Coordinates of C-alpha atoms in Angstrom, one line a residue:
X973 CA -194.1 192.4 161.5
X974 CA -191.4 194.6 159.3
X975 CA -191.1 194.3 155.7
X976 CA -187.6 194.0 153.5
X977 CA -185.6 193.6 156.6
X978 CA -181.8 192.9 156.4
X979 CA -181.0 189.2 156.5
X980 CA -177.4 188.3 158.4
X981 CA -177.0 184.5 158.6
X982 CA -173.6 183.6 160.8
X983 CA -172.1 180.7 160.6
X984 CA -169.4 178.7 162.3
X985 CA -168.0 175.4 160.9
X986 CA -167.6 172.6 163.1
X987 CA -169.3 173.7 166.3
X988 CA -171.3 171.6 168.4
X989 CA -174.0 172.8 170.5
X990 CA -173.0 172.8 174.0
X991 CA -170.2 175.1 173.5
X992 CA -171.8 178.2 174.3
X993 CA -172.8 179.7 177.8
X994 CA -176.5 180.6 176.7
X995 CA -176.7 176.3 176.3
X996 CA -175.2 176.2 180.0
X997 CA -171.8 175.6 179.3
X998 CA -170.0 176.3 182.6
X999 CA -166.5 177.0 181.4
X1000 CA -166.5 178.6 178.2
X1001 CA -166.2 182.0 177.3
X1002 CA -169.1 183.7 175.1
X1003 CA -170.4 186.6 175.8
X1004 CA -171.5 188.4 172.9
X1005 CA -173.3 185.0 171.3
X1006 CA -175.0 184.5 175.3
X1007 CA -176.2 188.2 174.9
X1008 CA -177.8 187.1 171.4
X1009 CA -179.6 184.7 173.2
X1010 CA -180.6 186.3 176.0
X1011 CA -182.0 189.4 173.9
X1012 CA -183.3 186.9 171.0
X1013 CA -184.2 183.5 170.6
X1014 CA -182.2 180.2 171.5
X1015 CA -182.9 176.7 169.2
X1016 CA -182.8 174.1 171.9
X1017 CA -182.8 171.1 169.4
X1018 CA -181.2 172.3 166.0
X1019 CA -180.0 169.5 163.7
X1020 CA -177.8 169.7 160.6
X1021 CA -179.3 167.8 157.8
X1022 CA -176.2 166.6 156.8
X1023 CA -172.9 166.2 159.2
X1024 CA -170.5 167.7 156.5
X1025 CA -169.6 170.9 155.2
X1026 CA -170.4 171.6 151.6
X1027 CA -173.8 169.1 152.0
X1028 CA -174.8 170.7 154.7
X1029 CA -174.2 174.4 152.9
X1030 CA -175.7 173.0 150.1
X1031 CA -178.8 172.1 151.9
X1032 CA -178.8 175.3 153.8
X1033 CA -178.7 177.6 150.4
X1034 CA -181.6 175.6 148.5
X1035 CA -183.7 174.2 151.4
X1036 CA -183.5 170.5 150.0
X1037 CA -182.1 167.7 151.5
X1038 CA -178.9 166.3 150.2
X1039 CA -181.1 163.2 148.5
X1040 CA -182.2 166.0 146.3
X1041 CA -179.2 167.9 145.7
X1042 CA -176.9 165.2 145.5
X1043 CA -174.1 166.9 147.3
X1044 CA -173.1 164.2 148.8
X1045 CA -169.3 165.1 149.7
X1046 CA -167.0 168.0 149.6
X1047 CA -166.7 167.9 145.7
X1048 CA -170.3 167.0 144.4
X1049 CA -171.9 169.4 142.5
X1050 CA -175.4 170.4 142.8
X1051 CA -178.0 169.3 141.1
X1052 CA -180.1 172.0 141.7
X1053 CA -179.9 175.5 139.6
X1054 CA -179.0 178.4 141.0
X1055 CA -182.6 179.7 140.5
X1056 CA -183.5 177.2 143.6
X1057 CA -181.1 179.3 146.2
X1058 CA -182.0 181.6 149.1
X1059 CA -180.0 184.0 147.1
X1060 CA -181.9 184.0 143.7
X1061 CA -185.1 184.4 145.7
X1062 CA -183.6 187.4 147.8
X1063 CA -182.2 189.0 144.6
X1064 CA -186.0 188.5 142.8
X1065 CA -187.1 190.7 145.5
X1066 CA -184.3 193.9 145.5
X1067 CA -182.4 192.3 147.6
X1068 CA -178.1 192.5 147.5
X1069 CA -176.5 189.7 148.1
X1070 CA -172.9 188.9 149.9
X1071 CA -170.7 185.9 151.0
X1072 CA -167.6 186.2 153.5
X1073 CA -165.9 183.8 154.8
X1074 CA -166.0 180.2 154.0
X1075 CA -168.8 179.3 151.6
X1076 CA -167.3 176.0 150.4
X1077 CA -169.7 175.5 147.9
X1078 CA -168.9 172.8 145.1
X1079 CA -167.4 173.1 142.4
X1080 CA -165.4 175.9 143.4
X1081 CA -166.9 177.9 140.4
X1082 CA -170.5 177.4 142.2
X1083 CA -171.9 181.2 143.8
X1084 CA -175.7 180.0 144.2
X1085 CA -176.4 183.1 143.0
X1086 CA -175.1 185.1 145.4
X1087 CA -174.3 188.6 143.9
X1088 CA -170.4 189.3 145.2
X1089 CA -167.9 186.5 147.2
X1090 CA -165.3 187.7 149.8
X1091 CA -163.9 184.1 150.3
X1092 CA -161.3 182.3 152.8
X1093 CA -161.7 179.0 151.6
X1094 CA -158.5 177.2 153.5
X1095 CA -155.8 177.4 150.5
X1096 CA -158.4 174.7 148.6
X1097 CA -157.5 176.3 145.6
X1098 CA -153.7 175.3 146.0
X1099 CA -154.1 171.9 148.2
X1100 CA -156.2 171.0 145.5
X1101 CA -154.5 171.9 142.4
X1102 CA -153.1 169.0 140.3
X1103 CA -150.5 171.4 138.7
X1104 CA -148.9 175.2 139.2
X1105 CA -151.2 176.6 136.5
X1106 CA -154.5 175.2 138.4
X1107 CA -153.8 177.0 141.6
X1108 CA -156.3 179.1 142.4
X1109 CA -155.7 182.3 145.3
X1110 CA -159.0 183.3 147.2
X1111 CA -158.9 186.4 149.1
X1112 CA -157.5 185.7 152.5
X1113 CA -154.6 184.0 150.6
X1114 CA -154.0 187.3 148.7
X1115 CA -154.5 189.1 152.0
X1116 CA -151.6 186.9 153.6
X1117 CA -149.6 187.9 150.8
X1118 CA -149.9 191.0 151.0
X1119 CA -148.7 190.8 154.4
X1120 CA -145.7 188.3 153.9
X1121 CA -147.5 185.5 155.7
X1122 CA -148.8 183.2 153.1
X1123 CA -148.1 179.6 153.8
X1124 CA -148.4 180.0 157.5
X1125 CA -152.1 179.9 157.7
X1126 CA -151.6 176.0 159.6
X1127 CA -148.5 175.7 162.1
X1128 CA -145.9 173.7 160.3
X1129 CA -146.5 169.9 160.8
X1130 CA -150.7 169.7 160.5
X1131 CA -152.9 169.2 158.3
X1132 CA -156.6 170.3 157.7
X1133 CA -158.1 167.8 159.4
X1134 CA -155.7 166.6 162.1
X1135 CA -155.8 166.3 165.8
X1136 CA -152.6 167.5 166.8
X1137 CA -153.0 170.2 169.6
X1138 CA -150.6 173.0 168.1
X1139 CA -150.5 176.7 168.2
X1140 CA -151.5 178.8 165.3
X1141 CA -148.5 180.7 163.8
X1142 CA -150.0 183.7 162.6
X1143 CA -150.2 186.9 164.9
X1144 CA -153.7 187.8 166.3
X1145 CA -154.3 190.5 163.5
X1146 CA -153.4 188.1 160.3
X1147 CA -155.4 185.0 162.1
X1148 CA -158.4 184.1 159.6
X1149 CA -161.0 184.2 162.4
X1150 CA -160.0 188.1 163.3
X1151 CA -160.2 188.4 158.7
X1152 CA -163.3 187.5 158.9
X1153 CA -164.7 189.9 161.4
X1154 CA -162.6 192.9 159.5
X1155 CA -164.4 192.2 156.7
X1156 CA -167.8 191.8 157.5
X1157 CA -167.0 194.9 159.5
X1158 CA -165.7 197.0 157.2
X1159 CA -168.2 195.3 154.6
X1160 CA -171.3 197.0 156.9
X1161 CA -169.8 200.1 157.5
X1162 CA -168.1 200.7 153.9
X1163 CA -169.5 198.4 151.3
X1164 CA -173.2 197.9 152.2
X1165 CA -175.7 199.0 149.2
X1166 CA -177.5 201.8 150.6
X1167 CA -180.4 201.6 148.5
X1168 CA -181.5 197.9 149.2
X1169 CA -181.8 195.8 151.5
X1170 CA -179.1 192.9 152.2
X1171 CA -178.7 189.4 152.3
X1172 CA -174.8 188.9 154.3
X1173 CA -174.3 185.1 155.2
X1174 CA -170.7 185.4 157.2
X1175 CA -169.0 182.2 157.5
X1176 CA -166.2 181.9 160.0
X1177 CA -163.3 179.0 159.3
X1178 CA -163.4 177.7 162.8
X1179 CA -163.3 175.5 165.3
X1180 CA -162.9 173.0 162.1
X1181 CA -160.2 171.1 162.6
X1182 CA -157.0 171.3 163.1
X1183 CA -157.5 172.7 166.7
X1184 CA -154.5 175.1 166.2
X1185 CA -154.8 177.7 169.0
X1186 CA -154.4 181.5 168.4
X1187 CA -151.7 182.3 169.6
X1188 CA -152.7 185.1 171.8
X1189 CA -155.2 182.7 173.6
X1190 CA -153.1 179.7 174.7
X1191 CA -153.5 180.5 178.6
X1192 CA -157.5 181.2 178.3
X1193 CA -158.6 177.3 179.2
X1194 CA -156.4 175.3 181.0
X1195 CA -156.3 171.8 180.0
X1196 CA -157.1 170.4 183.3
X1197 CA -160.5 171.9 183.2
X1198 CA -162.1 171.0 180.2
X1199 CA -164.5 168.0 180.3
X1200 CA -163.6 164.6 179.0
X1201 CA -165.3 163.0 176.4
X1202 CA -168.4 161.4 176.4
X1203 CA -167.2 157.4 176.7
X1204 CA -169.1 154.1 177.6
X1205 CA -168.8 150.3 176.6
X1206 CA -172.4 150.4 176.4
X1207 CA -173.0 152.9 173.9
X1208 CA -173.2 150.6 170.7
X1209 CA -170.2 151.6 168.5
X1210 CA -168.4 148.9 169.6
X1211 CA -170.5 146.4 167.4
X1212 CA -170.1 148.5 164.5
X1213 CA -167.1 147.8 162.4
X1214 CA -167.3 150.8 160.1
X1215 CA -167.0 152.7 163.6
X1216 CA -163.6 150.8 164.5
X1217 CA -162.1 152.0 161.0
X1218 CA -163.4 155.3 161.5
X1219 CA -161.4 155.1 164.8
X1220 CA -158.3 153.6 163.2
X1221 CA -157.9 156.8 160.8
X1222 CA -158.0 159.3 163.0
X1223 CA -155.6 157.4 165.2
X1224 CA -158.1 158.8 168.0
X1225 CA -156.2 155.9 170.4
X1226 CA -153.1 157.5 169.8
X1227 CA -153.7 160.6 171.7
X1228 CA -152.9 160.7 175.6
X1229 CA -155.8 162.2 177.8
X1230 CA -154.0 165.5 178.1
X1231 CA -153.8 165.9 174.3
X1232 CA -157.6 165.3 174.2
X1233 CA -158.1 167.6 176.8
X1234 CA -155.4 170.5 175.0
X1235 CA -157.7 169.9 172.0
X1236 CA -160.8 170.4 173.9
X1237 CA -159.0 174.1 175.4
X1238 CA -157.9 174.9 171.8
X1239 CA -161.3 174.5 170.2
X1240 CA -163.1 176.7 172.5
X1241 CA -160.7 179.2 172.2
X1242 CA -161.0 179.5 168.6
X1243 CA -164.9 179.8 169.5
X1244 CA -164.1 182.6 172.0
X1245 CA -161.9 184.6 169.4
X1246 CA -165.2 183.7 167.4
X1247 CA -167.3 185.1 169.7
X1248 CA -165.3 188.4 169.8
X1249 CA -165.8 189.1 166.5
X1250 CA -169.6 188.5 166.7
X1251 CA -169.7 191.0 169.0
X1252 CA -167.7 193.5 167.0
X1253 CA -170.4 192.7 164.4
X1254 CA -173.2 193.3 166.5
X1255 CA -171.7 196.6 167.5
X1256 CA -171.6 197.6 163.8
X1257 CA -175.3 196.8 163.5
X1258 CA -176.2 199.1 166.3
X1259 CA -173.6 201.7 165.1
X1260 CA -174.8 201.7 161.8
X1261 CA -178.6 202.4 162.8
X1262 CA -179.2 198.8 161.1
X1263 CA -180.0 197.0 164.4
X1264 CA -183.8 197.1 164.5
X1265 CA -184.5 196.1 161.1
X1266 CA -181.8 193.5 160.9
X1267 CA -182.7 189.4 161.3
X1268 CA -179.7 188.0 162.7
X1269 CA -179.3 184.1 162.6
X1270 CA -176.7 182.6 164.2
X1271 CA -175.5 178.7 163.6
X1272 CA -172.9 176.2 162.3
X1273 CA -172.6 173.5 159.4
X1274 CA -172.9 170.8 161.9
X1275 CA -170.9 169.4 165.0
X1276 CA -167.8 168.3 166.3
X1277 CA -167.3 164.9 168.5
X1278 CA -164.7 166.0 170.4
X1279 CA -163.5 162.3 171.6
X1280 CA -167.1 161.4 172.6
X1281 CA -167.8 157.7 171.9
X1282 CA -163.4 157.6 171.0
X1283 CA -164.7 159.5 168.1
X1284 CA -163.6 162.5 166.1
X1285 CA -165.0 165.3 163.6
X1286 CA -168.4 164.7 162.2
X1287 CA -170.0 162.3 159.4
X1288 CA -171.7 160.6 162.2
X1289 CA -175.3 161.1 164.2
X1290 CA -174.1 161.3 167.6
X1291 CA -175.0 164.2 169.4
X1292 CA -171.4 166.0 169.2
X1293 CA -171.4 165.5 165.5
X1294 CA -175.2 166.5 164.6
X1295 CA -176.5 169.0 167.4
X1296 CA -176.1 172.6 166.6
X1297 CA -176.3 175.8 168.2
X1298 CA -179.2 177.9 166.7
X1299 CA -180.3 181.6 167.9
X1300 CA -181.7 184.1 166.6
X1301 CA -182.3 187.9 167.0
X1302 CA -184.4 190.4 165.9
X1303 CA -185.2 193.4 168.6
X1304 CA -189.2 194.1 168.3
X1305 CA -190.0 190.8 166.3
X1306 CA -188.2 188.1 168.6
X1307 CA -189.1 188.3 172.3
X1308 CA -185.6 188.6 174.7
X1309 CA -185.3 185.3 176.7
X1310 CA -187.1 182.9 174.1
X1311 CA -186.5 179.6 174.5
X1312 CA -188.0 177.2 171.4
X1313 CA -188.2 173.3 172.5
X1314 CA -189.3 172.7 168.9
X1315 CA -186.8 170.6 166.5
X1316 CA -185.6 172.5 163.8
X1317 CA -182.8 172.1 161.5
X1318 CA -180.6 174.2 158.6
X1319 CA -183.6 173.3 156.0
X1320 CA -185.6 176.1 158.2
X1321 CA -183.6 178.6 157.0
X1322 CA -184.5 178.8 153.8
X1323 CA -188.2 179.4 154.5
X1324 CA -186.9 181.9 157.4
X1325 CA -184.9 184.4 155.1
X1326 CA -186.9 183.9 152.0
X1327 CA -190.4 184.5 153.7
X1328 CA -189.4 187.6 154.9
X1329 CA -190.2 189.0 151.5
X1330 CA -193.5 190.1 149.7
X1331 CA -194.0 186.6 147.9
X1332 CA -193.5 183.5 149.5
X1333 CA -192.4 180.4 147.6
X1334 CA -194.5 177.3 147.8
X1335 CA -192.5 174.5 149.7
X1336 CA -192.2 172.4 146.7
X1337 CA -190.1 169.2 148.3
X1338 CA -188.3 171.3 150.8
X1339 CA -189.0 170.5 154.7
X1340 CA -188.4 173.7 156.3
X1341 CA -190.5 175.4 158.6
X1342 CA -190.1 179.5 159.1
X1343 CA -188.3 179.8 162.0
X1344 CA -190.4 183.2 163.0
X1345 CA -193.6 181.5 162.7
X1346 CA -192.7 178.3 164.5
X1347 CA -191.8 181.4 167.3
X1348 CA -194.8 183.1 167.2
X1349 CA -197.3 180.3 166.7
X1350 CA -195.2 176.8 168.1
X1351 CA -199.0 175.0 168.5
X1352 CA -199.2 175.2 164.4
X1353 CA -196.4 173.1 163.8
X1354 CA -196.3 169.3 164.2
X1355 CA -192.7 168.0 163.7
X1356 CA -192.3 164.9 165.5
X1357 CA -188.9 163.9 164.0
X1358 CA -185.9 165.6 162.2
X1359 CA -184.1 163.2 160.2
X1360 CA -180.2 164.0 158.7
X1361 CA -178.0 161.6 156.4
X1362 CA -174.7 161.1 155.4
X1363 CA -173.4 159.2 152.3
X1364 CA -170.2 157.9 150.9
X1365 CA -170.5 155.4 149.2
X1366 CA -171.1 152.1 150.6
X1367 CA -172.0 154.0 153.7
X1368 CA -175.4 155.6 153.9
X1369 CA -176.0 156.7 157.3
X1370 CA -179.4 157.7 158.7
X1371 CA -180.4 159.7 161.5
X1372 CA -183.6 159.9 163.3
X1373 CA -183.8 162.2 165.8
X1374 CA -187.0 162.9 167.9
X1375 CA -186.9 165.4 171.3
X1376 CA -186.8 162.2 173.4
X1377 CA -185.1 159.6 171.3
X1378 CA -182.6 159.3 168.5
X1379 CA -182.3 156.1 166.0
X1380 CA -178.7 156.0 164.0
X1381 CA -179.3 153.5 161.1
X1382 CA -176.1 152.6 159.0
X1383 CA -176.8 150.9 155.4
X1384 CA -173.6 149.1 155.3
X1385 CA -174.3 145.9 157.6
X1386 CA -177.7 147.1 158.8
X1387 CA -176.3 148.0 162.3
X1388 CA -178.2 150.3 164.5
X1389 CA -178.6 152.3 167.3
X1390 CA -181.1 153.9 169.8
X1391 CA -180.9 156.4 172.9
X1392 CA -183.3 157.6 175.0
X1393 CA -182.2 161.1 174.6
X1394 CA -184.1 162.6 178.1
X1395 CA -182.8 160.1 180.5
X1396 CA -179.1 159.6 178.3
X1397 CA -178.6 162.7 177.0
X1398 CA -174.8 161.4 176.4
X1399 CA -176.2 158.5 174.2
X1400 CA -174.2 155.9 176.7
X1401 CA -176.4 153.7 176.7
X1402 CA -177.9 151.7 173.5
X1403 CA -181.4 150.4 173.2
X1404 CA -181.6 149.1 169.8
X1405 CA -181.6 145.1 170.6
X1406 CA -183.5 145.5 173.9
X1407 CA -186.8 143.8 173.4
X1408 CA -188.7 146.5 175.6
X1409 CA -187.9 149.1 173.1
X1410 CA -188.5 147.7 169.5
X1411 CA -191.7 149.5 169.0
X1412 CA -189.6 153.0 169.4
X1413 CA -187.3 151.7 167.1
X1414 CA -190.4 150.5 164.3
X1415 CA -192.0 154.2 164.9
X1416 CA -188.4 155.8 164.3
X1417 CA -187.7 153.7 161.3
X1418 CA -191.5 154.4 160.1
X1419 CA -190.9 157.8 160.0
X1420 CA -187.4 157.8 158.6
X1421 CA -189.2 156.1 155.5
X1422 CA -191.8 158.9 155.6
X1423 CA -188.6 161.3 155.2
X1424 CA -187.0 159.8 152.7
X1425 CA -189.9 159.5 150.2
X1426 CA -191.1 163.1 150.6
X1427 CA -187.8 164.7 150.9
X1428 CA -184.8 162.3 150.7
X1429 CA -183.7 159.6 147.7
X1430 CA -186.0 156.8 148.0
X1431 CA -183.5 154.7 145.4
X1432 CA -180.3 155.7 147.6
X1433 CA -182.0 154.5 151.3
X1434 CA -184.9 151.9 150.4
X1435 CA -185.4 148.7 149.8
X1436 CA -187.0 147.4 146.4
X1437 CA -190.3 147.6 148.3
X1438 CA -190.0 151.1 149.1
X1439 CA -191.3 151.0 152.3
X1440 CA -188.1 149.6 154.6
X1441 CA -185.1 151.0 155.1
X1442 CA -182.5 149.3 152.8
X1443 CA -180.0 146.9 154.3
X1444 CA -176.6 146.1 152.4
X1445 CA -174.2 143.5 153.3
X1446 CA -171.1 144.9 155.3
X1447 CA -168.5 146.0 153.0
X1448 CA -165.2 146.5 155.1
X1449 CA -163.7 150.0 154.5
X1450 CA -160.5 149.5 152.9
X1451 CA -157.4 150.0 154.7
X1452 CA -154.9 153.0 154.0
X1453 CA -151.3 153.1 155.3
X1454 CA -150.1 156.2 156.7
X1455 CA -146.6 157.1 156.6
X1456 CA -146.6 159.4 159.5
X1457 CA -148.4 158.8 162.3
X1458 CA -150.0 161.8 163.7
X1459 CA -150.3 163.3 160.7
X1460 CA -153.7 162.5 158.5
X1461 CA -152.5 164.7 155.5
X1462 CA -149.5 163.0 153.7
X1463 CA -149.9 165.1 150.8
X1464 CA -149.8 168.5 153.3
X1465 CA -146.9 170.2 151.2
X1466 CA -145.5 171.7 154.5
X1467 CA -143.7 168.5 156.0
X1468 CA -141.8 166.0 154.2
X1469 CA -143.5 163.0 153.2
X1470 CA -140.1 161.0 154.2
X1471 CA -141.1 157.9 153.7
X1472 CA -142.9 158.2 150.7
X1473 CA -141.1 157.3 147.3
X1474 CA -140.6 159.9 144.6
X1475 CA -143.0 158.5 142.2
X1476 CA -145.6 158.9 145.0
X1477 CA -145.4 162.2 145.9
X1478 CA -147.1 165.0 144.5
X1479 CA -146.2 167.5 141.7
X1480 CA -145.8 169.9 144.1
X1481 CA -142.9 168.1 145.7
X1482 CA -141.5 167.1 142.4
X1483 CA -141.5 170.5 140.6
X1484 CA -141.5 173.3 143.5
X1485 CA -139.0 170.5 146.1
X1486 CA -141.8 171.3 148.7
X1487 CA -141.0 174.6 149.1
X1488 CA -144.2 177.2 149.5
X1489 CA -141.9 180.6 149.4
X1490 CA -141.2 178.8 145.8
X1491 CA -145.0 179.8 144.4
X1492 CA -145.0 183.1 145.7
X1493 CA -141.9 183.7 143.9
X1494 CA -142.9 182.2 140.4
X1495 CA -146.0 184.2 140.7
X1496 CA -144.7 187.2 141.5
X1497 CA -142.1 186.7 138.7
X1498 CA -139.0 185.9 140.0
X1499 CA -137.2 182.5 140.0

């Protein structure tokens, strides 16, 4: 096996596994990722360890589950030191480590030991600022300012987690997806070190909501051709009041069938745009003579429900949210056309990358498996289940998946769902209450307890005996009023919060009158 190869990790954000041709999708156009799959390996059962952005990325970078990192939401600080990251281990082995795109490391100053970061963080340094003095611009913000386009990253009247199917206002050449592709190609051509191997993590913002279509791709997919979501009255979600509150918060039932199909068409268009950029990146590897000595892994931090079970976005344990694409490509090492049925997870990326160095670290509380060893000697690996979790008090959810079954446990109220994935891949019939399958549920519960003890956080997940999953009396979510239907972000400063009193409005409205351009003028020394 080749030693000290270059390592390229390509992420998308919120992409479900079944949105690539190589996974059997007959509608979507992803020729470059399909080629990667044909020339390398396709992992059929890849799962996110945590279906939320920042926690999934912390899991990936450290190899630890969220119960160890303590990154449970998009603001949490990691409990792991920077010396416990992929970047730290690779730096010690002589690698240059580079990040490009959306990292969503928390807090904002977190780098996980990366040597250099070129960031596009969805204007988070502006949106989360408490005052003008706290505003922080990232590299993509500054790029848009140079082109007099800052403030138009999203269409008017849309926030960062909405379902409204609108069109992005930027031309192709300024779009955040094009920028990420451009910066990656430029780095490979002009900026990569010539005297050491590199670890490059390129991470695209899209297809994360909102599903605002790139302006040049509005006609690529016809809404009427889009498949409808998987919905059933027998899927088990109606018995859980938490999921009812989730639907209410998403305002999903306000959207027509045409709007749902249009959202899916725009979601597909964003993925096709990313695929184009990945094709450019792969071509650059070949033109620069890097292809034969570069391991490339493509995946996503988590999926997107796209209306399945009348639910949207992520956080939950259903396939659309949990099941992610994962491809690996390395000419001469990974056999073309490999299809791997084994259960895999983002936690496997840590050992896969770090083990390419001369010194392999001890697992030390990590559950990950080396994907290349899994491909070369699959019989040596016995992994019966993979687990994923989500925790925002009072809601701790644990998802247990085997190749055949899926068990979803909701600590808040003790609600359960059980699906036989081989006969019911769309999870339309819940078997959790069926007497015929109690033995299956019990076995998956035992597997979950073992996983928590070995890799998770028993204090959060287990009862006082330490041998069973903890059940808490149901606590309903506190309902939050939305002054603007169809807009989940009342603080989104491009839309006048006309129904909010002046006392309820953000500093941005009080100090700037909601005028984006005022920020730019002030920072440039104007009035």
